[in-house]
Coordinates of C-alpha atoms in Angstrom, one line a residue:
X1 CA -25.4 -29.7 -24.4
X2 CA -23.9 -31.6 -21.5
X3 CA -20.3 -30.9 -20.9
X4 CA -20.2 -27.8 -23.1
X5 CA -18.0 -24.8 -22.1
X6 CA -19.9 -21.9 -20.4
X7 CA -20.6 -18.9 -22.7
X8 CA -18.0 -16.2 -22.5
X9 CA -19.0 -13.2 -20.5
X10 CA -20.0 -9.9 -22.3
X11 CA -17.1 -7.5 -22.3
X12 CA -18.8 -5.1 -19.9
X13 CA -19.2 -7.9 -17.4
X14 CA -15.6 -9.0 -17.8
X15 CA -14.4 -5.4 -17.4
X16 CA -16.4 -5.1 -14.2
X17 CA -14.6 -8.2 -12.9
X18 CA -11.2 -6.8 -13.8
X19 CA -12.0 -3.5 -12.0
X20 CA -13.2 -5.5 -9.0
X21 CA -10.0 -7.5 -9.1
X22 CA -7.8 -4.4 -8.9
X23 CA -10.0 -2.7 -6.3
X24 CA -10.7 0.2 -8.7
X25 CA -13.5 1.5 -6.4
X26 CA -11.3 1.4 -3.4
X27 CA -8.7 4.1 -4.0
X28 CA -7.4 4.1 -0.4
X29 CA -4.9 1.3 -1.3
X30 CA -3.1 3.2 -4.0
X31 CA -3.3 6.5 -2.1
X32 CA -1.3 4.8 0.8
X33 CA 1.5 4.1 -1.7
X34 CA 1.2 7.5 -3.6
X35 CA 1.8 10.0 -0.8
X36 CA 5.2 8.8 0.4
X37 CA 6.2 8.3 -3.2
X38 CA 5.3 11.9 -4.0
X39 CA 7.0 13.2 -0.9
X40 CA 10.2 11.4 -2.0
X41 CA 9.8 12.8 -5.5
X42 CA 9.5 16.4 -4.3
X43 CA 12.4 15.9 -1.8
X44 CA 14.7 14.4 -4.5
X45 CA 13.9 17.2 -6.9
X46 CA 13.9 19.9 -4.3
X47 CA 10.5 21.0 -5.2
X48 CA 8.3 20.5 -8.3
X49 CA 9.6 17.5 -10.2
X50 CA 8.0 18.3 -13.6
X51 CA 4.9 16.9 -15.3
X52 CA 6.7 13.9 -16.8
X53 CA 7.9 12.4 -13.5
X54 CA 4.7 13.3 -11.7
X55 CA 2.6 11.4 -14.3
X56 CA 5.0 8.5 -14.4
X57 CA 4.9 8.0 -10.6
X58 CA 1.2 8.6 -10.2
X59 CA 0.3 6.2 -13.1
X60 CA 3.0 3.8 -12.0
X61 CA 1.8 3.6 -8.5
X62 CA -1.8 2.9 -9.5
X63 CA -0.7 0.3 -12.0
X64 CA 1.7 -1.5 -9.7
X65 CA -0.8 -1.6 -6.7
X66 CA -3.4 -3.0 -9.2
X67 CA -0.9 -5.7 -10.4
X68 CA -0.2 -6.5 -6.7
X69 CA -3.9 -7.1 -6.1
X70 CA -3.9 -9.6 -8.9
X71 CA -0.9 -11.6 -7.5
X72 CA -2.3 -11.3 -4.0
X73 CA -5.6 -12.6 -4.9
X74 CA -4.2 -15.6 -6.7
X75 CA -1.8 -16.5 -3.9
X76 CA -4.5 -16.2 -1.2
X77 CA -7.4 -17.7 -3.1
X78 CA -7.6 -20.8 -0.9
X79 CA -7.4 -18.7 2.3
X80 CA -9.7 -15.9 1.2
X81 CA -12.7 -18.2 0.7
X82 CA -12.8 -18.7 4.5
X83 CA -12.6 -15.0 5.3
X84 CA -15.9 -13.1 5.3
X85 CA -14.5 -9.8 3.8
X86 CA -12.7 -11.6 0.9
X87 CA -14.9 -14.6 0.0
X88 CA -16.5 -12.8 -3.0
X89 CA -13.3 -11.6 -4.6
X90 CA -13.3 -12.5 -8.4
X91 CA -10.6 -15.2 -8.2
X92 CA -11.7 -16.6 -4.8
X93 CA -15.3 -16.9 -5.9
X94 CA -14.3 -18.6 -9.2
X95 CA -15.7 -15.8 -11.4
X96 CA -12.1 -15.3 -12.8
X97 CA -9.4 -17.9 -13.2
X98 CA -6.1 -17.7 -11.6
X99 CA -4.4 -17.6 -15.0
X100 CA -6.5 -14.8 -16.3
X101 CA -5.9 -12.8 -13.1
X102 CA -2.2 -13.2 -13.5
X103 CA -2.4 -12.2 -17.1
X104 CA -4.1 -8.9 -16.1
X105 CA -1.5 -8.3 -13.4
X106 CA 1.4 -9.0 -15.9
X107 CA -0.2 -6.6 -18.4
X108 CA -0.5 -3.8 -15.8
X109 CA 3.1 -4.4 -14.6
X110 CA 4.4 -4.2 -18.2
X111 CA 2.7 -0.8 -18.7
X112 CA 4.2 0.4 -15.4
X113 CA 7.7 -0.9 -16.6
X114 CA 7.2 1.0 -19.9
X115 CA 6.7 4.2 -17.9
X116 CA 9.9 3.6 -15.8
X117 CA 11.8 3.1 -19.1
X118 CA 11.2 6.8 -19.8
X119 CA 13.1 7.8 -16.6
X120 CA 16.6 6.7 -15.8
X121 CA 18.8 3.5 -15.9
X122 CA 19.0 3.5 -12.1
X123 CA 15.2 3.6 -11.8
X124 CA 14.8 0.8 -14.3
X125 CA 17.4 -1.4 -12.3
X126 CA 15.6 -0.8 -9.0
X127 CA 12.2 -1.7 -10.6
X128 CA 13.1 -5.3 -10.7
X129 CA 13.8 -5.4 -6.9
X130 CA 10.5 -3.7 -6.3
X131 CA 8.6 -6.2 -8.4
X132 CA 10.4 -9.1 -6.6
X133 CA 9.3 -7.9 -3.2
X134 CA 5.7 -7.3 -4.4
X135 CA 5.4 -10.8 -5.7
X136 CA 7.1 -12.3 -2.7
X137 CA 4.9 -10.6 -0.1
X138 CA 1.7 -12.7 -0.4
X139 CA 3.5 -15.9 0.4
X140 CA 5.1 -14.6 3.6
X141 CA 1.8 -15.0 5.4
X142 CA 2.4 -18.7 5.4
X143 CA 5.7 -18.7 7.4
X144 CA 6.6 -15.1 8.7
X145 CA 5.2 -13.9 12.0
X146 CA 5.1 -10.2 10.7
X147 CA 4.3 -10.3 7.0
X148 CA 3.3 -6.6 7.3
X149 CA 7.0 -5.8 7.5
X150 CA 7.6 -7.3 4.1
X151 CA 4.6 -5.3 2.8
X152 CA 6.2 -2.3 4.4
X153 CA 9.2 -2.7 2.1
X154 CA 7.0 -3.3 -1.0
X155 CA 4.7 -0.3 -0.3
X156 CA 7.8 1.9 0.4
X157 CA 9.8 1.1 -2.7
X158 CA 8.4 4.1 -4.5
X159 CA 10.7 6.1 -2.3
X160 CA 14.1 4.9 -3.7
X161 CA 12.5 4.6 -7.1
X162 CA 11.6 8.4 -7.0
X163 CA 15.3 9.3 -6.0
X164 CA 16.7 7.1 -8.7
X165 CA 14.5 8.7 -11.4
X166 CA 15.4 12.2 -10.3
X167 CA 19.0 11.8 -9.3
X168 CA 20.2 8.7 -11.1
X169 CA 21.2 7.1 -7.7
X170 CA 19.6 6.2 -4.4
X171 CA 21.2 8.0 -1.5
X172 CA 21.2 6.9 2.2
X173 CA 18.3 9.4 2.8
X174 CA 16.0 7.4 0.5
X175 CA 16.7 4.2 2.5
X176 CA 16.2 6.0 5.7
X177 CA 12.8 7.3 4.5
X178 CA 12.0 3.7 3.4
X179 CA 12.6 2.5 7.0
X180 CA 10.5 5.4 8.3
X181 CA 7.6 4.6 6.0
X182 CA 7.8 1.0 6.9
X183 CA 6.6 1.8 10.4
X184 CA 3.6 3.6 8.9
X185 CA 2.7 0.5 6.9
X186 CA 3.1 -1.7 10.0
X187 CA 0.6 0.7 11.7
X188 CA -2.1 0.7 9.1
X189 CA -1.7 -2.8 7.9
X190 CA -1.9 -4.1 11.5
X191 CA -5.2 -2.2 11.7
X192 CA -6.2 -4.0 8.5
X193 CA -5.2 -7.4 10.0
X194 CA -7.2 -6.7 13.1
X195 CA -10.4 -6.8 10.9
X196 CA -9.7 -10.4 9.9
X197 CA -8.0 -11.7 13.1
X198 CA -10.7 -14.3 14.0
X199 CA -10.8 -15.7 10.4
X200 CA -7.0 -15.7 10.2
X201 CA -6.7 -17.6 13.4
X202 CA -9.1 -20.2 12.2
X203 CA -7.3 -20.8 8.9
X204 CA -3.9 -20.7 10.3
X205 CA -2.1 -17.7 8.5
X206 CA 0.3 -15.3 10.1
X207 CA -0.4 -11.6 10.6
X208 CA 1.0 -8.9 12.9
X209 CA -2.4 -8.6 14.6
X210 CA -2.1 -12.2 15.7
X211 CA 1.6 -12.1 16.6
X212 CA 1.1 -8.8 18.7
X213 CA -1.9 -10.3 20.5
X214 CA -3.2 -8.0 23.3
X215 CA -0.5 -5.5 22.6
X216 CA -1.8 -4.8 19.1
X217 CA -3.4 -1.3 19.9
X218 CA -0.3 -0.2 21.8
X219 CA 2.0 -1.5 19.0
X220 CA 0.0 0.4 16.3
X221 CA 0.3 3.6 18.3
X222 CA 4.0 3.0 18.7
X223 CA 4.5 2.4 14.9
X224 CA 2.8 5.7 14.2
X225 CA 5.0 7.4 16.6
X226 CA 8.2 5.9 15.2
X227 CA 7.1 6.8 11.7
X228 CA 6.4 10.4 12.5
X229 CA 9.6 10.9 14.5
X230 CA 11.9 9.2 12.0
X231 CA 10.2 10.9 9.0
X232 CA 10.5 14.3 10.6
X233 CA 14.2 13.8 11.7
X234 CA 15.1 12.7 8.1
X235 CA 13.2 15.4 6.2
X236 CA 13.8 18.4 8.5
X237 CA 17.4 19.1 7.4
X238 CA 16.2 19.3 3.7
X239 CA 12.8 20.9 4.1
X240 CA 12.3 22.0 7.7
X241 CA 10.2 25.0 8.4
X242 CA 6.7 26.1 9.5
X243 CA 4.8 24.5 6.6
X244 CA 6.4 21.1 7.0
X245 CA 5.9 21.4 10.8
X246 CA 2.2 22.1 10.2
X247 CA 2.0 19.0 8.0
X248 CA 3.6 16.8 10.7
X249 CA 1.2 18.3 13.3
X250 CA -1.8 17.6 11.1
X251 CA -0.6 14.0 10.7
X252 CA 0.1 13.5 14.4
X253 CA -3.4 14.9 15.3
X254 CA -4.9 11.9 13.5
X255 CA -3.2 9.3 15.7
X256 CA -5.5 9.8 18.7
X257 CA -8.5 9.5 16.3
X258 CA -7.1 6.1 15.1
X259 CA -6.6 5.0 18.7
X260 CA -10.3 5.7 19.3
X261 CA -11.3 3.7 16.3
X262 CA -9.3 0.6 17.1
X263 CA -9.4 0.5 20.9
X264 CA -12.4 -1.8 21.0
X265 CA -11.0 -4.0 18.1
X266 CA -14.3 -4.1 16.3
X267 CA -14.2 -5.0 12.7
X268 CA -15.9 -1.8 11.7
X269 CA -13.6 0.5 13.7
X270 CA -10.4 -1.2 12.6
X271 CA -11.4 -1.2 8.9
X272 CA -12.4 2.5 9.1
X273 CA -9.0 3.3 10.6
X274 CA -7.3 1.5 7.7
X275 CA -9.3 3.2 5.0
X276 CA -8.8 6.7 6.4
X277 CA -5.0 6.3 6.8
X278 CA -4.1 8.0 3.6
X279 CA -5.0 11.4 5.1
X280 CA -2.0 11.0 7.4
X281 CA 0.3 10.6 4.3
X282 CA -1.5 13.4 2.5
X283 CA -0.9 15.8 5.4
X284 CA 2.9 15.0 5.4
X285 CA 3.1 15.4 1.7
X286 CA 1.1 18.7 1.7
X287 CA 3.4 20.1 4.4
X288 CA 6.6 19.1 2.6
X289 CA 5.4 20.4 -0.8
X290 CA 4.3 23.8 0.6
X291 CA 7.6 24.1 2.5
X292 CA 9.6 23.5 -0.7
X293 CA 7.4 25.9 -2.7
X294 CA 6.8 28.7 -0.2
X295 CA 9.4 28.3 2.6
X296 CA 12.4 29.7 0.6

């Protein structure tokens, strides 16, 4: 009948859309958040933090990254339809409504908040700031020349949250680590922005790849260097030793590989560099965890 509503999707098809919405098949995104969060958790606890906090922060990281994808896709739906890589996302393509995507994101965030409630009052309090930054980030592309810096704060907030959960407070060390991690986010998200630079220039949004222009590759390498130097300087007094040094060396050895991937600024090379970035964070975490467990 003319004007009738379309038939509702079968539950399996709708679930598939939800999983696509939260990038379930692309774990690189939540791994980028997870490794610095786990490093902070181990550092705050002086070693193994216990199963409870480990499960809270692993699940919470995945849930909040997934919720962030929902908010980001709603905020960017008018831009994403003009970008080759994002044109077929569920909200952008019209397969999911903005309202439904936000409902999914809210449900995921509420589950994450329920997990935080099992930790400490300080972690609960800081979770509101973390949520505010995550929601604010997608809109900064409209007016801020380096929105990746805001993303850096959002993607690094697991660090103070971990300290708050373990110690009931956020020391200066946690904020220093957040700043150090921000430079890593600037590195890998500039690589990500380099993938879409031509499309972003055409539609008029701001990214670090556009702002940095021909200095983009040099800036990415400088961001990596700043991250590794600051992270090492901050962690060393608390977990310095051969295992941690080996982790830093393994992370640093990946930087020339990234330089090779992005030097020609091809979409494929820049996207590969972004997707593989979580190995750098994994190396730093492994070195720290082994040092605390075996270094004495």
